[in-house]
Amino acid sequence: MIELVALDADDTLWHNEPLYTGCREQFRALVAKYGHEAALDDHLYEVELRNLEHFGYGVKGFVLSMIETAIELTNGRLEAGDVRTIIGWGREMLAAPIELVDGVREAVEALARDYPIILVTKGDLLHQETKLARSGLGHLFKGIEIVSEKNPDVYRRIMDRYGVPPGRFVMVGNSLRSDVLPVIDAGGHAVYVPYAISWVHERVSPEALTDVHYHEISHMRELPELLERLHLASQAG
Amino acid sequence: MIELVALDADDTLWHNEPLYTGCREQFRALVAKYGHEAALDDHLYEVELRNLEHFGYGVKGFVLSMIETAIELTNGRLEAGDVRTIIGWGREMLAAPIELVDGVREAVEALARDYPIILVTKGDLLHQETKLARSGLGHLFKGIEIVSEKNPDVYRRIMDRYGVPPGRFVMVGNSLRSDVLPVIDAGGHAVYVPYAISWVHERVSPEALTDVHYHEISHMRELPELLERLHLASQAG
């Protein structure tokens, strides 16, 4: 029944959000030197959202948003040395080694034996390609789709590109907002694999999930069995 | 004979380098306030090259490189207000209206009537998609390939993806380094359409062109006739 399995990357295959969380902590300490601590997280998030349409997702936009936030919160007193420090964090994030989620390598290898799998991720093109190369999983994927946004149209185009009807496409990822809701909207199947932490932007309200039929597993290794069940259900139905 | 025509975007379909040239001029004036003028262009280019592997091509990386360059050249005296100004330039560049090269719309429309055409461009994913949408040319393309680098492997993957043998693929663009040499290397045809100005990084030495057989036209509107000639030559040969 399932002809194509699409996997999200960040926080589905490898740890990503902890890098941002760690960086936000350093950022708080940096800005605190200037005597500004209150509402820093909220302010940074506002700047990130404001910049999203210009800068898109990814580390470079995050760095630019941190610099802007720091300048605003310090009323322009931010020192050049600290700007440099923030840019340095960006370079470190981009160069950080890939840490696969425990058990993911085996799960993806098993999956790739039974299904064509593709990667669907948003973010910076170069950075996502680099991470996939470093992950050592690249050869398992039939295709890599790095997209600027995950919305129903984007998923429809991907289904078209691979010639797969929506009912035979499944997307697997840790974001209800990006990996589940738009896929269901496009007529596909979606599997939610929660990650310990998530960026506030990726969260959805419980109401948004009313009457949305998706699957949930606690680890990627449960995916082959879930797909098998979907297969049997489709034969029975 | 030709089954797929691939077009570069920046400085082939629409003006791009003038935005960077204009920004570099403003940047020179900004840094000059601190009393540093000598070798500024060289320094910025060095920083851009150093950052290329981390930040890739595009406006965001350019902005981060300008900030780093300014901090280095002012020995850390760069003021936060000026950092903010530089980030503002980035946002302006990203939001700048698309100015098509004169006559390109008609040329691409004519081309699309006779051949499947795709766009092959490097740079920021979101920004390139946005520019294509603003250009009003998007509907003419059968596919959009935004890549992190234009090398022979990337061109081979594109030919594979569209199921076109190298000898039936032609790439058209303004960069000998990105649109011509790697395509020839991958066994395809290449058409060079020079643009008035080019980023130093895109230039190649004359020796690199020895024995490289590519075509050159002065304007995109000469492309249909060139492809017709290629077609006739292949039938005669």
Coordinates of C-alpha atoms in Angstrom, one line a residue:
Chain A
M1 CA 0.0 0.0 0.0
I2 CA 2.7 2.5 1.0
E3 CA 4.9 3.3 -2.0
L4 CA 7.1 6.0 -0.7
V5 CA 8.3 6.8 2.9
A6 CA 9.4 10.3 3.5
L7 CA 11.5 11.1 6.6
D8 CA 12.1 14.4 8.3
A9 CA 15.7 15.0 9.4
D10 CA 16.3 17.4 12.3
D11 CA 15.2 15.9 15.6
T12 CA 13.8 12.9 13.7
L13 CA 17.0 11.3 12.5
W14 CA 19.6 13.4 14.4
H15 CA 19.6 15.8 17.3
N16 CA 19.2 19.4 16.3
E17 CA 17.1 21.4 18.8
P18 CA 19.6 20.9 21.6
L19 CA 22.1 22.9 19.5
Y20 CA 19.7 25.8 19.4
T21 CA 18.8 25.4 23.1
G22 CA 22.4 25.5 24.1
C23 CA 23.0 28.5 21.9
R24 CA 20.1 30.4 23.4
E25 CA 21.5 29.8 26.8
Q26 CA 24.9 31.3 25.8
F27 CA 23.0 34.1 24.2
R28 CA 21.1 34.8 27.5
A29 CA 24.4 35.0 29.3
L30 CA 25.9 37.3 26.7
V31 CA 23.0 39.8 26.8
A32 CA 22.8 39.5 30.6
K33 CA 26.3 41.2 30.8
Y34 CA 24.5 44.4 29.6
G35 CA 21.9 44.1 32.4
H36 CA 19.0 42.9 30.3
E37 CA 17.4 39.6 31.1
A38 CA 13.7 39.9 31.2
A39 CA 11.7 38.6 28.3
L40 CA 14.8 37.9 26.3
D41 CA 13.4 34.6 24.9
D42 CA 10.2 36.2 23.9
H43 CA 12.0 39.1 22.2
L44 CA 14.3 36.7 20.3
Y45 CA 11.3 34.7 19.1
E46 CA 9.5 37.8 17.9
V47 CA 12.6 38.9 15.9
E48 CA 12.9 35.3 14.5
L49 CA 9.3 35.3 13.4
R50 CA 9.6 38.8 11.9
N51 CA 12.7 37.7 10.0
L52 CA 11.3 34.3 8.9
E53 CA 9.8 35.6 5.6
H54 CA 13.1 37.3 4.7
F55 CA 15.7 34.9 6.1
G56 CA 13.9 31.6 6.1
Y57 CA 14.7 28.7 8.5
G58 CA 18.2 27.7 9.5
V59 CA 21.3 28.8 11.4
K60 CA 22.2 31.9 9.4
G61 CA 18.8 33.5 9.9
F62 CA 19.0 32.5 13.6
V63 CA 22.4 34.3 13.9
L64 CA 21.1 37.4 12.3
S65 CA 18.1 37.4 14.6
M66 CA 20.2 37.0 17.7
I67 CA 22.4 39.9 16.6
E68 CA 19.3 42.1 16.0
T69 CA 17.8 41.1 19.3
A70 CA 20.9 41.8 21.2
I71 CA 21.3 45.3 19.6
E72 CA 17.7 46.1 20.4
L73 CA 17.8 44.8 24.0
T74 CA 21.1 46.7 24.7
N75 CA 19.8 49.9 23.1
G76 CA 22.7 49.8 20.7
R77 CA 25.4 49.2 23.3
L78 CA 26.2 45.7 22.0
E79 CA 30.0 45.6 21.4
A80 CA 31.5 44.4 18.2
G81 CA 33.4 41.6 20.0
D82 CA 30.0 40.2 21.1
V83 CA 28.7 40.4 17.5
R84 CA 31.7 38.4 16.5
T85 CA 31.0 35.8 19.3
I86 CA 27.5 35.3 18.1
I87 CA 28.6 34.8 14.5
G88 CA 31.2 32.3 15.8
W89 CA 28.4 30.3 17.5
G90 CA 26.7 30.1 14.1
R91 CA 29.8 28.7 12.5
E92 CA 30.1 26.2 15.3
M93 CA 26.5 25.1 14.9
L94 CA 27.0 24.7 11.2
A95 CA 30.1 22.6 11.8
A96 CA 28.7 20.6 14.7
P97 CA 29.1 16.8 14.4
I98 CA 25.9 14.9 13.6
E99 CA 24.5 12.9 16.5
L100 CA 22.0 10.4 15.3
V101 CA 19.1 9.6 17.5
D102 CA 19.8 6.3 19.3
G103 CA 18.7 3.4 17.1
V104 CA 17.9 5.5 14.1
R105 CA 20.7 4.0 11.9
E106 CA 19.3 0.5 12.3
A107 CA 15.7 1.6 11.9
V108 CA 16.4 3.5 8.6
E109 CA 18.5 0.7 7.2
A110 CA 15.7 -1.8 7.9
L111 CA 13.2 0.6 6.4
A112 CA 15.2 1.2 3.3
R113 CA 15.3 -2.6 2.6
D114 CA 11.5 -2.6 2.3
Y115 CA 10.5 0.8 0.9
P116 CA 12.0 3.6 -1.2
I117 CA 12.7 6.3 1.3
I118 CA 13.3 10.0 0.7
L119 CA 14.4 12.8 3.0
V120 CA 12.2 15.9 3.3
T121 CA 13.6 18.7 5.4
K122 CA 13.5 22.5 5.6
G123 CA 16.4 24.8 6.3
D124 CA 19.5 26.0 4.6
L125 CA 20.3 24.0 1.5
L126 CA 24.0 23.7 2.0
H127 CA 23.7 23.0 5.7
Q128 CA 21.2 20.2 5.3
E129 CA 23.2 18.6 2.5
T130 CA 26.3 18.8 4.7
K131 CA 24.5 17.2 7.7
L132 CA 23.1 14.4 5.6
A133 CA 26.6 13.7 4.2
R134 CA 28.0 13.7 7.8
S135 CA 25.2 11.4 9.0
G136 CA 26.4 8.5 6.9
L137 CA 22.8 7.8 5.9
G138 CA 22.8 9.5 2.6
H139 CA 23.1 6.4 0.4
L140 CA 19.9 5.0 1.9
F141 CA 17.7 7.7 0.4
K142 CA 16.3 7.6 -3.1
G143 CA 15.9 11.4 -3.1
I144 CA 16.6 14.4 -1.0
E145 CA 14.0 17.2 -0.9
I146 CA 15.2 20.3 0.9
V147 CA 12.4 22.8 0.9
S148 CA 11.9 26.3 2.2
E149 CA 8.5 25.5 3.8
K150 CA 6.5 22.4 4.5
N151 CA 3.0 23.1 3.4
P152 CA 0.4 21.0 1.6
D153 CA 1.4 22.3 -1.8
V154 CA 5.0 21.4 -1.2
Y155 CA 4.0 17.9 -0.2
R156 CA 1.8 17.6 -3.3
R157 CA 4.7 18.6 -5.5
I158 CA 6.9 16.0 -3.9
M159 CA 4.2 13.2 -4.4
D160 CA 3.9 14.3 -8.0
R161 CA 7.6 14.3 -8.6
Y162 CA 7.9 10.7 -7.4
G163 CA 4.7 9.7 -9.1
V164 CA 3.1 8.5 -5.9
P165 CA -0.7 8.9 -5.2
P166 CA -1.3 10.7 -1.8
G167 CA -2.8 7.6 -0.3
R168 CA 0.4 5.7 -0.8
F169 CA 2.7 8.4 0.6
V170 CA 3.7 8.5 4.3
M171 CA 5.6 11.3 6.0
V172 CA 7.4 10.7 9.3
G173 CA 8.7 13.4 11.6
N174 CA 8.7 15.1 14.9
S175 CA 6.7 18.2 14.0
L176 CA 2.9 18.2 14.1
R177 CA 3.0 21.6 12.3
S178 CA 5.4 20.6 9.5
D179 CA 5.4 16.8 9.2
V180 CA 1.8 15.9 10.1
L181 CA -0.9 18.5 9.5
P182 CA 0.1 19.6 5.9
V183 CA 0.6 16.0 4.8
I184 CA -2.8 15.0 6.0
D185 CA -4.1 18.1 4.2
A186 CA -2.5 16.9 1.0
G187 CA -4.2 13.5 1.4
G188 CA -1.2 11.5 2.6
H189 CA -0.4 9.5 5.8
A190 CA 1.6 11.0 8.6
V191 CA 3.5 9.5 11.5
Y192 CA 4.4 11.6 14.4
V193 CA 7.6 10.7 16.3
P194 CA 7.8 13.2 19.2
Y195 CA 11.2 14.6 20.2
A196 CA 12.0 15.6 23.7
I197 CA 12.0 19.3 23.0
S198 CA 10.6 21.5 20.2
W199 CA 10.9 25.0 19.0
V200 CA 7.8 27.0 20.0
H201 CA 7.2 27.7 16.3
E202 CA 6.7 24.0 15.5
R203 CA 4.0 23.6 18.2
V204 CA 0.3 23.5 17.4
S205 CA -2.8 23.9 19.5
P206 CA -4.7 20.8 20.5
E207 CA -7.8 22.1 18.6
A208 CA -5.8 22.0 15.4
L209 CA -5.6 18.3 15.8
T210 CA -9.3 17.6 16.2
D211 CA -10.4 15.0 13.7
V212 CA -6.9 14.7 12.2
H213 CA -6.0 11.1 11.7
Y214 CA -2.4 10.5 12.1
H215 CA -0.3 7.8 13.7
E216 CA 2.1 8.2 16.6
I217 CA 5.1 6.1 17.6
S218 CA 7.6 6.7 20.3
H219 CA 10.7 5.7 18.2
M220 CA 11.6 5.3 14.6
R221 CA 12.2 1.6 15.2
E222 CA 8.5 1.1 15.5
L223 CA 7.9 2.4 12.0
P224 CA 8.3 -0.9 10.0
E225 CA 5.7 -2.6 12.1
L226 CA 3.3 0.4 11.8
L227 CA 3.7 0.3 8.0
E228 CA 3.0 -3.4 8.0
R229 CA -0.2 -2.8 10.0
L230 CA -1.2 -0.1 7.5
H231 CA -0.6 -2.5 4.7
L232 CA -2.7 -5.2 6.3
A233 CA -5.5 -2.7 7.1
S234 CA -5.6 -1.6 3.4
Q235 CA -5.9 -5.2 2.3
A236 CA -8.6 -5.9 4.7
G237 CA -10.5 -2.7 3.8
Chain B
M1 CA 18.6 16.6 -30.5
I2 CA 18.4 18.9 -27.4
E3 CA 15.8 17.4 -25.0
L4 CA 16.2 19.7 -22.0
V5 CA 17.3 23.3 -21.7
A6 CA 18.5 24.5 -18.3
L7 CA 18.7 28.2 -17.6
D8 CA 20.7 30.0 -14.9
A9 CA 18.8 32.7 -13.0
D10 CA 20.9 35.5 -11.5
D11 CA 22.4 37.8 -14.2
T12 CA 21.0 35.5 -16.9
L13 CA 17.3 36.1 -16.5
W14 CA 17.3 39.0 -14.0
H15 CA 19.8 41.5 -12.8
N16 CA 21.5 40.5 -9.6
E17 CA 25.2 41.5 -9.4
P18 CA 24.3 45.2 -9.5
L19 CA 22.5 44.7 -6.1
Y20 CA 25.8 43.4 -4.6
T21 CA 27.9 46.1 -6.3
G22 CA 25.6 48.8 -4.9
C23 CA 25.8 47.2 -1.5
R24 CA 29.6 47.0 -1.6
E25 CA 29.7 50.7 -2.3
Q26 CA 27.5 51.5 0.7
F27 CA 29.7 49.2 2.7
R28 CA 32.9 51.0 1.7
A29 CA 31.3 54.3 2.7
L30 CA 30.3 52.8 6.1
V31 CA 33.7 51.5 6.9
A32 CA 35.4 54.6 5.6
K33 CA 33.8 56.5 8.5
Y34 CA 36.2 54.6 10.8
G35 CA 39.2 55.6 8.7
H36 CA 39.8 52.3 6.9
E37 CA 39.6 52.3 3.1
A38 CA 42.7 50.5 1.8
A39 CA 42.2 46.9 0.5
L40 CA 38.6 46.8 1.8
D41 CA 37.3 44.9 -1.2
D42 CA 40.1 42.4 -1.0
H43 CA 39.5 41.8 2.7
L44 CA 35.7 41.4 2.2
Y45 CA 36.4 38.9 -0.6
E46 CA 38.8 36.9 1.6
V47 CA 36.2 36.8 4.4
E48 CA 33.5 35.7 1.8
L49 CA 35.7 32.9 0.6
R50 CA 36.6 31.8 4.1
N51 CA 32.9 31.7 4.9
L52 CA 31.7 30.0 1.7
E53 CA 32.0 26.5 3.0
H54 CA 30.0 27.4 6.2
F55 CA 27.5 29.9 4.9
G56 CA 27.2 29.0 1.2
Y57 CA 26.1 31.4 -1.5
G58 CA 23.5 34.1 -1.0
V59 CA 22.6 37.3 0.8
K60 CA 22.6 36.0 4.4
G61 CA 26.2 34.8 4.1
F62 CA 27.2 38.0 2.4
V63 CA 25.7 40.1 5.2
L64 CA 27.5 38.0 7.9
S65 CA 30.8 38.4 5.9
M66 CA 30.3 42.2 5.7
I67 CA 29.8 42.4 9.4
E68 CA 32.9 40.3 10.1
T69 CA 35.0 42.3 7.7
A70 CA 33.9 45.6 9.2
I71 CA 34.6 44.3 12.7
E72 CA 38.1 43.2 11.6
L73 CA 38.9 46.4 9.7
T74 CA 37.8 48.7 12.5
N75 CA 39.6 46.6 15.1
G76 CA 36.4 46.0 16.9
R77 CA 35.3 49.6 17.0
L78 CA 32.3 49.0 14.7
E79 CA 29.2 50.3 16.3
A80 CA 26.0 48.3 16.8
G81 CA 24.0 50.9 14.8
D82 CA 26.2 50.1 11.8
V83 CA 25.8 46.4 12.3
R84 CA 22.1 47.0 12.2
T85 CA 22.5 49.1 9.0
I86 CA 24.3 46.2 7.3
I87 CA 21.6 43.7 8.3
G88 CA 19.0 46.1 6.9
W89 CA 20.8 46.1 3.6
G90 CA 20.5 42.4 3.6
R91 CA 16.8 42.6 4.1
E92 CA 16.5 45.2 1.3
M93 CA 18.4 42.9 -1.1
L94 CA 16.2 40.0 -0.2
A95 CA 13.1 42.1 -0.8
A96 CA 14.3 43.9 -3.9
P97 CA 12.0 43.8 -6.9
I98 CA 13.1 41.5 -9.8
E99 CA 14.3 43.3 -12.9
L100 CA 14.3 41.0 -15.8
V101 CA 17.1 41.5 -18.3
D102 CA 15.6 43.3 -21.3
G103 CA 14.0 40.9 -23.7
V104 CA 14.3 37.9 -21.5
R105 CA 10.6 37.4 -20.9
E106 CA 9.9 37.0 -24.7
A107 CA 13.0 34.9 -25.2
V108 CA 12.1 32.4 -22.4
E109 CA 8.5 32.3 -23.6
A110 CA 9.6 31.5 -27.1
L111 CA 12.0 28.8 -25.8
A112 CA 9.4 27.2 -23.6
R113 CA 7.2 26.6 -26.6
D114 CA 9.8 24.4 -28.3
Y115 CA 11.7 22.8 -25.4
P116 CA 11.1 21.7 -21.8
I117 CA 13.0 24.2 -19.7
I118 CA 14.2 24.0 -16.1
L119 CA 15.9 26.6 -13.9
V120 CA 19.2 25.7 -12.3
T121 CA 20.5 28.2 -9.8
K122 CA 22.6 28.3 -6.6
G123 CA 22.0 30.4 -3.6
D124 CA 19.5 30.6 -0.7
L125 CA 16.6 28.3 -1.3
L126 CA 13.9 30.6 0.0
H127 CA 15.3 33.7 -1.7
Q128 CA 15.6 32.0 -5.1
E129 CA 12.1 30.7 -4.9
T130 CA 10.8 34.1 -4.0
K131 CA 12.7 35.7 -6.9
L132 CA 11.3 33.2 -9.3
A133 CA 7.8 33.8 -8.0
R134 CA 8.3 37.6 -8.4
S135 CA 9.7 37.2 -11.9
G136 CA 6.4 36.0 -13.3
L137 CA 8.3 33.3 -15.3
G138 CA 7.8 30.4 -12.9
H139 CA 5.0 28.8 -14.9
L140 CA 7.3 28.4 -17.9
F141 CA 9.6 26.0 -16.1
K142 CA 9.1 22.3 -15.9
G143 CA 11.4 22.1 -12.9
I144 CA 13.3 24.2 -10.5
E145 CA 16.7 23.0 -9.2
I146 CA 18.2 25.2 -6.5
V147 CA 21.6 23.8 -5.7
S148 CA 24.3 24.6 -3.1
E149 CA 27.0 24.3 -5.7
K150 CA 27.3 23.9 -9.5
N151 CA 29.7 21.1 -10.2
P152 CA 29.8 18.2 -12.6
D153 CA 28.2 15.8 -10.1
V154 CA 25.3 18.2 -9.5
Y155 CA 24.7 18.5 -13.3
R156 CA 24.9 14.7 -13.7
R157 CA 22.3 14.3 -11.0
I158 CA 20.0 16.8 -12.7
M159 CA 20.4 15.0 -16.1
D160 CA 19.6 11.7 -14.3
R161 CA 16.6 13.2 -12.5
Y162 CA 15.1 14.3 -15.8
G163 CA 16.2 11.2 -17.7
V164 CA 18.2 13.2 -20.3
P165 CA 21.5 11.9 -21.7
P166 CA 24.3 14.4 -21.3
G167 CA 24.5 15.0 -25.1
R168 CA 20.9 16.2 -25.1
F169 CA 21.2 18.6 -22.2
V170 CA 22.1 22.2 -22.6
M171 CA 22.9 24.7 -19.8
V172 CA 22.7 28.4 -20.4
G173 CA 24.1 31.1 -18.1
N174 CA 26.5 34.0 -17.5
S175 CA 29.1 32.2 -15.5
L176 CA 31.9 30.3 -17.2
R177 CA 32.8 28.8 -13.8
S178 CA 29.4 27.6 -12.8
D179 CA 27.3 27.3 -16.0
V180 CA 29.8 26.3 -18.6
L181 CA 32.9 24.4 -17.4
P182 CA 31.2 21.8 -15.1
V183 CA 28.5 21.1 -17.7
I184 CA 31.0 20.4 -20.4
D185 CA 32.8 18.2 -17.8
A186 CA 29.5 16.3 -17.3
G187 CA 29.2 15.7 -21.1
G188 CA 26.5 18.3 -21.7
H189 CA 26.3 21.4 -24.0
A190 CA 26.9 24.9 -22.6
V191 CA 25.9 28.3 -23.8
Y192 CA 27.6 31.3 -22.3
V193 CA 25.7 34.6 -22.2
P194 CA 28.0 37.2 -20.7
Y195 CA 26.7 39.7 -18.2
A196 CA 28.1 43.2 -17.9
I197 CA 29.7 42.6 -14.5
S198 CA 30.6 39.5 -12.6
W199 CA 31.6 38.5 -9.0
V200 CA 35.4 37.8 -9.0
H201 CA 34.6 34.3 -7.6
E202 CA 32.8 33.4 -10.9
R203 CA 35.7 34.3 -13.2
V204 CA 38.0 31.8 -14.7
S205 CA 41.5 32.0 -16.2
P206 CA 41.8 31.9 -20.0
E207 CA 43.8 28.7 -19.7
A208 CA 40.9 26.9 -18.1
L209 CA 39.0 27.5 -21.3
T210 CA 41.6 25.9 -23.6
D211 CA 40.0 23.2 -25.7
V212 CA 36.6 23.7 -24.0
H213 CA 33.9 23.7 -26.6
Y214 CA 31.1 25.9 -25.6
H215 CA 28.8 28.3 -27.4
E216 CA 28.6 32.0 -26.8
I217 CA 25.7 34.4 -27.5
S218 CA 25.3 38.0 -26.6
H219 CA 21.6 37.8 -25.6
M220 CA 19.1 35.1 -24.6
R221 CA 17.0 36.0 -27.6
E222 CA 19.7 34.3 -29.8
L223 CA 19.2 31.0 -28.0
P224 CA 16.4 29.5 -30.1
E225 CA 18.4 30.0 -33.3
L226 CA 21.5 28.5 -31.7
L227 CA 19.6 25.4 -30.6
E228 CA 18.2 25.1 -34.1
R229 CA 21.7 25.1 -35.5
L230 CA 22.8 22.5 -33.0
H231 CA 19.9 20.4 -34.1
L232 CA 20.8 20.7 -37.8
A233 CA 24.4 20.0 -37.0
S234 CA 23.5 16.8 -35.2
Q235 CA 21.4 15.6 -38.1
A236 CA 24.1 16.4 -40.6
G237 CA 26.7 14.6 -38.4

